[in-house]
Amino acid sequence: IKFDANGDSFINRGKLGIRTTSPIDLLHIKSSTTDARQVIDGHTGYDAELKFAENGTVKYTIGHDAASDNFVIGTTNVDTQQRLVIDSAGNVGVGVTSIPSWANLITDGTVAVGGLLYMKTDNPIQALSAFPGGASDLKMQTGGGKVTIGGPGGSATGHLELYGRYSGSDPKLSFRSDHPTSGNTTVWDMARITADDGGNYNGVLHFQVAAGNGSEGAGAALATAMTIQDTKYVGIGTTAPTHKLH
């Protein structure tokens, strides 16, 4: 069957061809001279979407969500049950319905990486107190928690840097433990290494341990066991050694 407005549309064995007499599927749009395009044009303030159904039941929908001006992959509609969102700036959200201004890629779920994950030099990894939220502490997942820097066969030496602020916050390396009983969230410090600048652009190291016996609700308080001053004097039980070994 030929629709003879300009001789451009044909039905061949139940398949509709636009600008082709031999459609290879139910709908086949072809251009022999330029791009082949299809337009879905919603009214002002209304969505333009394409639905995918199985035996009459809509499974997925893609299109433009007029309310947010985002491209969306959803389930029944583009404005409900959104699964992937791309805004006009090209930022992507997975499992979220809005993308904060500071994010280029955001998800409120688990991300699994089966290969290498590259970070641009001098760009930090920052933990959040909420989603989204302010800066917080970064934690490795319990049950794993092993971090390797460098490693066998690597071309670069492993290097860990801890930063502080002059005459302010001192960088620390803490060794902590938690309670083995399920539901008990008690965490305490067993030992800590702290570096300070001595207020004079130098370096002092303090080695602290949990001295004495703690309780189930809290560990023992940390006490300085050894100090290494910028003079290279080592103090055991004193933070102000006056000899090479004090």
XYZ file of N, CA and C in Angstrom:
738
model
N 0.858 -1.183 0.000
C 0.000 0.000 0.000
C 0.889 1.226 0.000
N 0.560 2.172 -0.908
C 1.327 3.403 -1.031
C 0.437 4.579 -0.658
N 0.930 5.429 0.281
C 0.229 6.649 0.640
C 0.783 7.760 -0.240
N -0.045 8.240 -1.150
C 0.472 9.034 -2.263
C 0.274 10.535 -2.048
N 0.837 11.042 -0.931
C 0.911 12.510 -0.808
C 2.115 12.960 -1.614
N 3.288 12.466 -1.221
C 4.485 12.696 -2.024
C 5.118 11.372 -2.434
N 4.359 10.302 -2.240
C 4.904 8.992 -2.579
C 5.972 8.531 -1.613
N 5.857 8.976 -0.304
C 6.928 8.721 0.642
C 6.649 7.569 1.610
N 5.405 7.156 1.820
C 5.061 6.177 2.845
C 4.456 4.936 2.223
N 4.850 3.774 2.768
C 4.414 2.501 2.220
C 4.107 1.532 3.361
N 3.115 0.663 3.156
C 2.889 -0.479 4.034
C 3.170 -1.731 3.222
N 4.113 -2.522 3.708
C 4.549 -3.714 2.998
C 4.522 -4.884 3.974
N 3.525 -5.794 3.783
C 3.389 -6.978 4.620
C 3.284 -6.613 6.104
N 2.494 -5.600 6.408
C 2.249 -5.219 7.796
C 3.311 -4.336 8.397
N 4.283 -3.884 7.598
C 5.348 -3.017 8.092
C 5.230 -1.661 7.413
N 5.377 -0.587 8.208
C 5.248 0.771 7.682
C 6.629 1.327 7.378
N 6.812 1.725 6.124
C 8.065 2.340 5.719
C 7.851 3.791 5.333
N 8.649 4.666 5.873
C 8.617 6.090 5.512
C 9.874 6.369 4.706
N 9.629 6.736 3.422
C 10.689 6.950 2.438
C 11.477 5.671 2.140
N 10.831 4.524 2.314
C 11.407 3.262 1.877
C 10.273 2.328 1.489
N 10.456 1.604 0.403
C 9.442 0.639 -0.053
C 9.662 -0.742 0.553
N 10.773 -0.901 1.298
C 11.101 -2.209 1.860
C 11.418 -2.075 3.349
N 10.413 -1.755 4.164
C 10.670 -1.636 5.605
C 11.113 -2.968 6.191
N 12.125 -2.913 7.060
C 12.670 -4.145 7.633
C 12.117 -4.416 9.024
N 11.292 -3.518 9.572
C 10.629 -3.772 10.850
C 9.282 -3.069 10.835
N 8.560 -3.116 11.977
C 7.201 -2.587 12.016
C 7.141 -1.126 11.604
N 8.157 -0.351 11.972
C 8.268 1.038 11.535
C 9.700 1.291 11.105
N 9.855 1.764 9.879
C 11.183 1.988 9.323
C 11.208 3.378 8.685
N 12.038 4.268 9.242
C 12.184 5.627 8.700
C 13.547 5.702 8.034
N 13.555 6.132 6.782
C 14.805 6.145 6.034
C 14.971 7.461 5.292
N 16.215 7.935 5.274
C 16.564 9.077 4.439
C 17.773 8.706 3.594
N 17.679 8.963 2.329
C 18.782 8.624 1.423
C 19.723 9.787 1.192
N 19.376 10.977 1.735
C 20.173 12.163 1.443
C 20.652 12.903 2.693
N 20.027 12.679 3.847
C 20.400 13.433 5.054
C 20.065 12.600 6.287
N 20.086 13.221 7.469
C 19.778 12.493 8.708
C 18.331 12.019 8.711
N 18.094 10.886 9.377
C 16.738 10.392 9.585
C 16.336 10.743 11.015
N 15.266 11.508 11.153
C 14.862 12.000 12.471
C 13.396 11.706 12.731
N 13.070 11.585 14.040
C 11.689 11.432 14.480
C 11.435 12.454 15.580
N 10.343 13.156 15.517
C 10.031 14.215 16.476
C 8.804 13.832 17.285
N 8.920 13.946 18.620
C 7.780 13.811 19.528
C 7.625 15.158 20.212
N 6.552 15.863 19.933
C 6.392 17.265 20.321
C 5.212 17.422 21.269
N 5.508 17.610 22.548
C 4.457 17.817 23.532
C 4.045 19.276 23.601
N 2.848 19.530 24.127
C 2.369 20.896 24.300
C 3.186 21.585 25.399
N 3.160 22.921 25.428
C 3.893 23.685 26.431
C 3.540 23.211 27.840
N 4.571 22.847 28.624
C 4.361 22.388 29.988
C 4.002 20.924 30.109
N 4.007 20.185 28.993
C 3.661 18.763 29.018
C 4.827 17.927 28.510
N 4.883 16.680 28.942
C 5.994 15.798 28.612
C 5.917 15.295 27.175
N 7.077 14.956 26.647
C 7.189 14.255 25.371
C 7.936 12.958 25.655
N 7.277 11.826 25.460
C 7.874 10.572 25.896
C 7.550 9.422 24.951
N 8.386 8.410 25.046
C 8.225 7.185 24.263
C 8.170 6.022 25.237
N 7.113 5.223 25.165
C 6.902 4.135 26.108
C 7.245 2.784 25.483
N 7.767 1.888 26.327
C 8.082 0.522 25.920
C 7.227 -0.416 26.771
N 6.424 -1.233 26.114
C 5.478 -2.092 26.832
C 5.675 -3.556 26.439
N 5.235 -4.438 27.330
C 5.224 -5.873 27.073
C 3.797 -6.376 27.258
N 3.199 -6.824 26.168
C 1.832 -7.360 26.188
C 0.856 -6.383 26.849
N 1.015 -5.112 26.503
C 0.095 -4.095 26.993
C 0.478 -3.446 28.303
N 1.544 -3.925 28.956
C 1.994 -3.348 30.227
C 3.266 -2.535 29.995
N 3.212 -1.234 30.340
C 4.372 -0.360 30.147
C 5.472 -0.745 31.128
N 6.665 -0.977 30.611
C 7.807 -1.352 31.438
C 8.768 -0.183 31.643
N 9.060 0.532 30.574
C 9.996 1.661 30.649
C 9.493 2.794 29.772
N 9.916 4.009 30.145
C 9.562 5.203 29.386
C 10.793 6.102 29.312
N 11.035 6.673 28.152
C 12.109 7.662 28.003
C 11.511 8.926 27.407
N 12.136 10.057 27.730
C 11.660 11.287 27.133
C 11.996 12.513 27.948
N 11.307 13.597 27.618
C 11.538 14.898 28.247
C 10.502 15.148 29.322
N 10.984 15.406 30.556
C 10.108 15.755 31.669
C 9.987 17.273 31.701
N 8.820 17.783 31.352
C 8.639 19.227 31.238
C 8.823 19.943 32.575
N 8.437 19.307 33.680
C 8.512 19.960 34.989
C 9.940 20.259 35.397
N 10.882 19.376 35.075
C 12.289 19.562 35.456
C 13.181 19.947 34.290
N 12.659 19.855 33.055
C 13.435 20.103 31.837
C 14.601 19.118 31.714
N 14.401 17.897 32.206
C 15.427 16.863 32.149
C 15.041 15.766 31.168
N 16.058 15.107 30.614
C 15.840 13.864 29.882
C 15.819 12.741 30.905
N 14.835 11.854 30.802
C 14.600 10.878 31.864
C 14.390 9.490 31.273
N 14.935 8.487 31.940
C 14.534 7.101 31.742
C 13.779 6.694 32.997
N 12.517 6.315 32.836
C 11.687 5.942 33.970
C 10.958 4.643 33.703
N 9.970 4.361 34.510
C 9.177 3.147 34.318
C 7.869 3.496 33.607
N 6.828 3.840 34.339
C 5.536 4.077 33.690
C 5.453 5.439 33.009
N 6.098 6.466 33.581
C 6.106 7.802 32.997
C 7.456 8.456 33.259
N 7.768 9.517 32.516
C 9.034 10.200 32.746
C 8.997 11.082 33.984
N 7.817 11.417 34.484
C 7.744 12.278 35.661
C 7.480 11.500 36.945
N 7.413 10.159 36.876
C 7.278 9.317 38.068
C 8.208 8.126 37.940
N 8.672 7.643 39.066
C 9.562 6.480 39.105
C 10.750 6.649 38.148
N 11.421 7.787 38.296
C 12.571 8.081 37.449
C 13.769 7.238 37.874
N 14.461 6.675 36.894
C 15.608 5.816 37.174
C 16.933 6.441 36.758
N 16.925 7.218 35.689
C 18.127 7.920 35.245
C 17.713 9.293 34.742
N 18.467 10.321 35.173
C 18.130 11.700 34.833
C 19.362 12.379 34.242
N 19.181 13.094 33.150
C 20.242 13.911 32.562
C 19.698 15.321 32.413
N 20.378 16.301 33.041
C 19.883 17.668 32.934
C 20.471 18.352 31.704
N 20.059 19.593 31.466
C 20.450 20.294 30.240
C 21.940 20.606 30.195
N 22.625 20.542 31.348
C 24.073 20.790 31.388
C 24.874 19.511 31.169
N 24.179 18.369 31.033
C 24.865 17.106 30.817
C 25.192 16.355 32.091
N 24.744 16.856 33.252
C 24.972 16.155 34.511
C 24.009 14.966 34.617
N 24.480 13.898 35.270
C 23.737 12.635 35.288
C 23.409 12.227 36.722
N 22.159 11.827 36.943
C 21.745 11.275 38.227
C 21.171 9.893 38.035
N 21.616 8.925 38.848
C 21.125 7.549 38.780
C 20.397 7.241 40.082
N 19.114 6.915 39.988
C 18.338 6.616 41.175
C 17.941 7.839 41.973
N 18.102 9.025 41.408
C 17.691 10.273 42.053
C 16.812 11.044 41.073
N 16.027 11.974 41.584
C 15.136 12.753 40.725
C 15.641 14.158 40.468
N 16.663 14.586 41.210
C 17.248 15.907 40.989
C 18.753 15.824 41.182
N 19.462 16.725 40.532
C 20.922 16.726 40.569
C 21.389 18.035 41.198
N 22.099 18.004 42.336
C 22.578 19.247 42.945
C 23.613 19.928 42.062
N 23.791 21.223 42.261
C 24.646 22.020 41.377
C 26.108 21.590 41.426
N 26.533 20.956 42.525
C 27.948 20.598 42.656
C 28.280 19.243 42.042
N 27.284 18.517 41.531
C 27.527 17.151 41.061
C 27.412 17.051 39.544
N 28.359 16.344 38.913
C 28.261 15.987 37.504
C 27.700 14.583 37.326
N 27.946 13.721 38.321
C 27.394 12.369 38.338
C 27.036 12.044 39.775
N 25.788 11.645 40.022
C 25.354 11.399 41.389
C 24.427 10.196 41.440
N 24.566 9.398 42.495
C 23.656 8.287 42.730
C 23.481 8.099 44.223
N 22.290 7.732 44.636
C 22.006 7.473 46.037
C 21.942 5.971 46.252
N 23.012 5.290 45.858
C 23.041 3.839 45.949
C 24.469 3.337 45.898
N 24.625 2.053 45.628
C 25.935 1.413 45.608
C 26.531 1.477 44.203
N 27.807 1.828 44.135
C 28.521 1.870 42.858
C 29.588 0.776 42.878
N 29.557 -0.110 41.917
C 30.541 -1.184 41.815
C 31.445 -0.913 40.613
N 32.748 -0.987 40.822
C 33.722 -0.758 39.760
C 34.524 -2.037 39.588
N 34.449 -2.620 38.415
C 35.149 -3.865 38.166
C 36.528 -3.682 37.568
N 36.948 -2.436 37.391
C 38.264 -2.164 36.826
C 38.909 -1.007 37.558
N 39.703 -0.246 36.856
C 40.398 0.887 37.453
C 39.461 2.076 37.603
N 39.639 2.830 38.677
C 38.917 4.075 38.898
C 39.953 5.185 38.965
N 39.921 6.087 37.999
C 40.916 7.141 37.916
C 40.400 8.421 38.549
N 41.257 9.105 39.291
C 40.962 10.409 39.860
C 41.982 11.395 39.321
N 41.518 12.569 38.898
C 42.431 13.582 38.403
C 43.311 14.090 39.537
N 44.575 14.367 39.251
C 45.531 14.824 40.251
C 44.993 16.028 41.013
N 45.204 15.997 42.336
C 44.825 17.079 43.255
C 43.315 17.206 43.446
N 42.530 16.223 42.975
C 41.098 16.217 43.239
C 40.813 15.226 44.361
N 40.287 15.676 45.512
C 40.123 14.794 46.668
C 38.878 13.921 46.575
N 38.849 12.886 47.402
C 37.646 12.107 47.658
C 37.042 12.633 48.952
N 35.807 13.102 48.906
C 35.179 13.733 50.066
C 33.948 12.964 50.509
N 33.901 12.584 51.787
C 32.712 11.951 52.345
C 31.696 13.024 52.728
N 30.414 12.653 52.734
C 29.337 13.572 53.069
C 28.612 13.091 54.316
N 28.126 14.057 55.118
C 27.394 13.720 56.330
C 25.982 13.256 56.015
N 25.449 13.666 54.879
C 24.126 13.255 54.420
C 24.173 13.246 52.907
N 23.023 13.097 52.264
C 23.030 13.017 50.799
C 21.972 13.923 50.196
N 22.354 15.095 49.656
C 23.687 15.678 49.827
C 23.820 16.308 51.204
N 25.031 16.642 51.604
C 25.244 17.224 52.918
C 26.619 17.831 53.021
N 27.038 18.120 54.254
C 28.332 18.722 54.477
C 29.438 17.689 54.537
N 30.659 18.184 54.662
C 31.827 17.305 54.716
C 31.799 16.448 55.967
N 32.234 15.201 55.814
C 32.258 14.270 56.941
C 33.470 13.358 56.796
N 33.503 12.273 57.593
C 34.640 11.362 57.601
C 34.462 10.269 56.556
N 35.565 9.888 55.936
C 35.564 8.817 54.943
C 35.850 7.496 55.651
N 35.035 6.466 55.395
C 35.174 5.183 56.077
C 35.210 4.053 55.056
N 36.102 3.089 55.299
C 36.138 1.895 54.476
C 35.079 0.927 54.981
N 34.469 0.186 54.087
C 33.421 -0.769 54.458
C 33.959 -1.853 55.389
N 33.227 -2.112 56.477
C 33.639 -3.177 57.380
C 33.536 -4.525 56.672
N 34.392 -5.448 57.083
C 34.431 -6.754 56.434
C 35.503 -6.806 55.356
N 35.933 -5.650 54.899
C 37.039 -5.559 53.958
C 38.047 -4.617 54.586
N 37.984 -3.358 54.162
C 38.743 -2.316 54.843
C 40.220 -2.280 54.531
N 40.713 -3.160 53.682
C 42.133 -3.172 53.370
C 42.419 -2.196 52.226
N 43.410 -1.348 52.427
C 43.799 -0.383 51.401
C 45.267 -0.604 51.070
N 45.562 -0.800 49.814
C 46.937 -0.968 49.371
C 47.363 0.252 48.571
N 48.485 0.829 48.935
C 49.029 1.980 48.219
C 50.331 1.543 47.577
N 50.420 1.676 46.273
C 51.567 1.132 45.558
C 51.298 -0.327 45.275
N 52.071 -1.212 45.871
C 51.819 -2.640 45.714
C 52.892 -3.330 44.894
N 52.958 -4.657 44.985
C 53.965 -5.419 44.231
C 53.823 -5.198 42.730
N 54.946 -5.020 42.081
C 54.948 -4.878 40.628
C 54.604 -3.490 40.145
N 54.289 -2.571 41.061
C 53.946 -1.214 40.655
C 55.181 -0.419 40.254
N 54.964 0.570 39.399
C 56.092 1.377 38.942
C 56.356 2.559 39.866
N 55.429 2.824 40.816
C 55.588 3.947 41.727
C 55.591 3.445 43.164
N 56.325 4.145 44.025
C 56.398 3.803 45.434
C 55.137 4.282 46.140
N 54.590 3.452 47.036
C 53.424 3.855 47.813
C 53.744 5.069 48.678
N 52.806 5.987 48.753
C 53.057 7.245 49.466
C 51.747 7.718 50.094
N 51.737 7.873 51.412
C 50.561 8.333 52.131
C 50.883 9.676 52.775
N 50.090 10.708 52.486
C 50.301 12.037 53.044
C 49.132 12.423 53.939
N 49.454 12.907 55.155
C 48.459 13.415 56.089
C 48.745 14.893 56.310
N 47.739 15.728 56.097
C 47.936 17.171 56.207
C 47.274 17.723 57.459
N 47.891 18.743 58.032
C 47.309 19.511 59.118
C 47.307 20.986 58.748
N 47.182 21.834 59.755
C 47.202 23.279 59.548
C 48.129 23.903 60.579
N 49.004 24.772 60.128
C 50.012 25.368 61.005
C 49.362 26.002 62.231
N 49.907 25.637 63.416
C 49.409 26.140 64.705
C 47.903 25.916 64.848
N 47.412 24.857 64.218
C 45.975 24.559 64.296
C 45.746 23.078 64.455
N 45.158 22.459 63.439
C 44.858 21.025 63.502
C 46.097 20.210 63.132
N 46.402 19.233 63.968
C 47.565 18.376 63.752
C 47.155 17.107 63.024
N 47.927 16.642 62.045
C 47.595 15.381 61.380
C 47.796 14.213 62.339
N 46.875 13.238 62.269
C 46.900 12.101 63.186
C 46.697 10.803 62.422
N 47.313 9.760 62.924
C 47.073 8.410 62.432
C 46.588 7.589 63.619
N 45.312 7.191 63.593
C 44.709 6.509 64.737
C 44.512 5.027 64.451
N 44.681 4.228 65.485
C 44.431 2.794 65.438
C 43.247 2.537 66.364
N 42.125 2.057 65.817
C 40.887 1.967 66.573
C 40.356 0.541 66.604
N 39.444 0.291 67.509
C 38.817 -1.024 67.621
C 37.334 -0.831 67.911
N 36.539 -1.839 67.569
C 35.124 -1.795 67.920
C 34.768 -3.046 68.717
N 33.492 -3.147 69.104
C 33.051 -4.246 69.964
C 32.555 -5.408 69.105
N 32.896 -6.654 69.469
C 32.485 -7.800 68.641
C 31.016 -8.166 68.789
N 30.342 -7.654 69.822
C 28.948 -8.009 70.047
C 28.044 -7.310 69.053
N 27.147 -8.049 68.402
C 26.229 -7.464 67.426
C 25.364 -6.392 68.078
N 25.265 -5.236 67.421
C 24.447 -4.154 67.933
C 25.191 -3.194 68.830
N 26.386 -3.589 69.296
C 27.196 -2.689 70.125
C 28.076 -1.863 69.203
N 27.840 -0.569 69.161
C 28.554 0.308 68.218
C 29.722 1.031 68.870
N 30.155 0.582 70.057
C 31.264 1.223 70.751
C 32.551 1.136 69.932
N 33.216 2.268 69.776
C 34.500 2.339 69.082
C 35.464 3.116 69.964
N 36.680 2.651 70.081
C 37.647 3.381 70.899
C 39.025 3.355 70.258
N 39.865 4.315 70.680
C 41.240 4.410 70.196
C 42.134 3.478 70.992
N 42.933 2.679 70.309
C 43.946 1.848 70.958
C 45.285 2.566 71.011
N 45.592 3.279 69.913
C 46.856 4.002 69.840
C 46.724 5.106 68.797
N 47.627 6.072 68.857
C 47.577 7.177 67.899
C 48.971 7.772 67.740
N 49.280 8.161 66.516
C 50.504 8.896 66.220
C 50.094 10.284 65.756
N 50.599 11.304 66.430
C 50.243 12.683 66.109
C 51.503 13.474 65.786
N 51.422 14.276 64.739
C 52.530 15.172 64.390
C 52.083 16.608 64.602
N 52.949 17.425 65.210
C 52.646 18.854 65.298
C 53.867 19.654 64.885
N 53.645 20.909 64.549
C 54.737 21.733 64.036
C 55.493 22.466 65.130
N 55.114 22.257 66.370
C 55.814 22.909 67.474
C 55.659 24.415 67.486
N 54.786 24.943 66.605
C 54.593 26.389 66.531
C 55.767 27.122 65.924
N 56.694 26.373 65.333
C 57.898 27.017 64.814
C 58.342 26.385 63.503
N 57.376 25.914 62.698
C 57.644 25.330 61.391
C 58.624 24.156 61.461
N 58.580 23.405 62.567
C 59.410 22.215 62.650
C 58.503 20.995 62.767
N 59.010 19.901 63.325
C 58.186 18.709 63.423
C 58.409 17.964 64.728
N 57.311 17.574 65.369
C 57.350 16.802 66.601
C 56.385 15.627 66.448
N 56.840 14.436 66.852
C 56.001 13.250 66.783
C 55.647 12.785 68.192
N 54.324 12.476 68.400
C 53.855 11.950 69.671
C 53.243 10.568 69.430
N 53.668 9.576 70.205
C 53.125 8.234 70.133
C 52.276 8.004 71.385
N 50.980 7.756 71.189
C 50.066 7.600 72.316
C 49.458 6.202 72.316
N 49.187 5.712 73.522
C 48.540 4.414 73.672
C 47.415 4.558 74.694
N 46.435 3.637 74.606
C 45.364 3.605 75.597
C 45.932 2.964 76.860
N 46.172 3.791 77.870
C 46.823 3.323 79.089
C 45.786 2.854 80.104
N 46.077 1.760 80.774
C 45.171 1.249 81.796
C 44.037 0.454 81.185
N 42.998 0.240 81.966
C 41.851 -0.550 81.531
C 40.667 0.348 81.235
N 40.019 0.106 80.093
C 38.813 0.836 79.752
C 37.592 0.064 80.195
N 36.450 0.505 79.725
C 35.192 -0.167 80.024
C 34.521 -0.563 78.722
N 33.411 -1.315 78.822
C 32.704 -1.738 77.618
C 32.156 -0.543 76.852
N 31.847 0.529 77.575
C 31.285 1.699 76.922
C 32.327 2.600 76.304
N 33.585 2.473 76.735
C 34.637 3.343 76.208
C 35.990 2.730 76.515
N 36.945 2.994 75.644
C 38.294 2.526 75.891
C 39.001 3.421 76.886
N 40.182 2.992 77.294
C 40.983 3.809 78.196
C 41.447 5.071 77.481
N 41.687 6.124 78.263
C 42.137 7.393 77.686
C 43.535 7.243 77.095
N 43.782 7.970 76.034
C 45.100 7.934 75.411
C 46.101 8.725 76.254
N 47.290 8.160 76.355
C 48.376 8.836 77.072
C 49.623 8.777 76.208
N 50.402 9.838 76.219
C 51.612 9.891 75.409
C 52.687 8.994 76.003
N 53.124 8.039 75.213
C 54.151 7.107 75.674
C 55.534 7.531 75.209
N 55.615 8.140 74.030
C 56.916 8.532 73.502
C 56.772 9.773 72.624
N 57.750 10.653 72.715
C 57.768 11.868 71.909
C 59.133 12.013 71.250
N 59.130 12.368 69.975
C 60.374 12.676 69.265
C 60.329 14.156 68.893
N 61.237 14.941 69.454
C 61.264 16.375 69.213
C 62.049 16.697 67.934
N 61.891 17.952 67.479
C 62.626 18.377 66.289
C 64.135 18.389 66.540
N 64.550 18.353 67.816
C 65.966 18.279 68.170
C 66.512 16.866 68.041
N 65.628 15.918 67.682
C 65.934 14.491 67.597
C 66.062 13.847 68.975
N 65.667 14.591 70.008
C 65.618 14.017 71.350
C 64.368 13.152 71.450
N 64.537 12.014 72.128
C 63.436 11.080 72.308
C 63.058 11.039 73.787
N 61.764 11.280 74.030
C 61.289 11.227 75.405
C 60.325 10.075 75.599
N 60.562 9.265 76.626
C 59.663 8.178 76.986
C 59.000 8.553 78.302
N 57.700 8.759 78.253
C 56.982 9.208 79.439
C 57.078 10.696 79.665
N 57.706 11.418 78.754
C 57.780 12.867 78.840
C 57.635 13.450 77.437
N 56.982 14.581 77.323
C 56.788 15.220 76.013
C 57.824 16.304 75.752
N 58.728 16.505 76.712
C 59.755 17.555 76.567
C 61.116 17.003 76.922
N 61.638 16.065 76.114
C 62.952 15.483 76.431
C 64.076 16.515 76.311
N 65.035 16.397 77.188
C 66.179 17.331 77.191
C 67.485 16.642 76.821
N 67.423 15.332 76.553
C 68.587 14.570 76.134
C 68.190 13.685 74.950
N 69.181 13.082 74.311
C 68.907 12.214 73.171
C 67.930 11.108 73.537
N 68.036 10.599 74.755
C 67.060 9.648 75.265
C 66.734 10.067 76.685
N 65.477 10.404 76.879
C 65.075 10.954 78.182
C 63.864 10.135 78.666
